[in-house]
Amino acid sequence: MKFTRDILARIFAIWAILFFVITMIIVFIPILVSLLFPDPLKTRIFHRISQVWMGIFLPLSGVWLTRKGKEHFKKGESYIVICNHNTFMDVPVTTPFIPGANKTIAKSEIKKVPVFGIIYRIGSVLVDRKSEESRKESYMKMKKVLEMGLHMCIYPEGTRNKTNEPLQRFHDGAFRLAVETGRPIMPLVLFNTKKILPNNRFLYYWPGKIKMHFLEPVEVNGQRADVLKEKCFQIMLKHLNKYSNAEHAGDSQSPQR
């Protein structure tokens, strides 16, 4: 049974890679057109295109997405969205399906990838974590993103969670940003991306359902960054533990699409 599943998972992986590349080439031209416009319009156009792109790619690669808690986003408000990070699957899900145009923080090495690197630059604030100057510059860019009325998506764990723990300890950046800008923090919990695209398996892709749970926003209200960090960590950890069993995650409520 395991052998059969592994074979099927590799077939699904090859199909997903091919279909991703094909659809990426198709959307590349309209994405290039978006470069003609300044931000925030450029990012808003990119967000619409990525919604269409992933709205086609995900179901045709065997992935179904449900969202819960979209009502927490207030019209006209920009949020610092913090999300758990399990696998490479997280970014293609969060960028298009966070309600409203947004940018994410990403490693600068990705810009070197042909075609995909150009796409990634539009939707991301790139940072070279080995460079103090780059980290400072990216921090100022994130402030600018929020000032433009866009959401800023940050993975506070800093890297993919390859441990057996549901959540790694958070870094300070997102919470210092919240304190300095006064923007509320929107916790986002993703379920099942690691099952679809595991970190420890080569050429492995297994169709399934991804759940996005947007939790109630956390206001700064004069709190220190370390207090916000611990509060958000506990909120997300509690929610992850509550819905740790994928079969029961969100079953008690009808998901919003």
PDB file of C-alpha atoms in Angstrom, residues 1-17 61-62 195-196 198 201-207:
ATOM      1  CA  MET A   1       0.000   0.000   0.000  1.00  0.00           C
ATOM      2  CA  LYS A   2       2.782   2.429   0.943  1.00  0.00           C
ATOM      3  CA  PHE A   3       4.693   1.571  -2.240  1.00  0.00           C
ATOM      4  CA  THR A   4       1.606   2.245  -4.357  1.00  0.00           C
ATOM      5  CA  ARG A   5       0.978   5.542  -2.586  1.00  0.00           C
ATOM      6  CA  ASP A   6       4.593   6.628  -3.126  1.00  0.00           C
ATOM      7  CA  ILE A   7       4.346   5.873  -6.852  1.00  0.00           C
ATOM      8  CA  LEU A   8       1.076   7.803  -7.149  1.00  0.00           C
ATOM      9  CA  ALA A   9       2.521  10.714  -5.150  1.00  0.00           C
ATOM     10  CA  ARG A  10       5.405  10.993  -7.618  1.00  0.00           C
ATOM     11  CA  ILE A  11       3.027  10.923 -10.560  1.00  0.00           C
ATOM     12  CA  PHE A  12       0.958  13.673  -8.908  1.00  0.00           C
ATOM     13  CA  ALA A  13       4.192  15.639  -8.254  1.00  0.00           C
ATOM     14  CA  ILE A  14       5.266  15.478 -11.891  1.00  0.00           C
ATOM     15  CA  TRP A  15       1.802  16.571 -13.008  1.00  0.00           C
ATOM     16  CA  ALA A  16       1.746  19.430 -10.476  1.00  0.00           C
ATOM     17  CA  ILE A  17       5.191  20.668 -11.550  1.00  0.00           C
ATOM     18  CA  SER A  61      -3.606  19.682  -9.134  1.00  0.00           C
ATOM     19  CA  GLY A  62      -5.970  18.026  -6.653  1.00  0.00           C
ATOM     20  CA  LYS A 195       0.672  16.642   4.109  1.00  0.00           C
ATOM     21  CA  ILE A 196       0.287  17.761   0.507  1.00  0.00           C
ATOM     22  CA  PRO A 198       6.104  17.281   2.760  1.00  0.00           C
ATOM     23  CA  ARG A 201      10.049  13.721   0.692  1.00  0.00           C
ATOM     24  CA  PHE A 202      11.565  14.192  -2.757  1.00  0.00           C
ATOM     25  CA  LEU A 203       9.153  14.529  -5.686  1.00  0.00           C
ATOM     26  CA  TYR A 204       6.126  13.879  -3.500  1.00  0.00           C
ATOM     27  CA  TYR A 205       2.736  15.577  -3.846  1.00  0.00           C
ATOM     28  CA  TRP A 206      -0.486  14.239  -2.398  1.00  0.00           C
ATOM     29  CA  PRO A 207      -3.885  15.847  -3.223  1.00  0.00           C
TER      30      PRO A 207
END
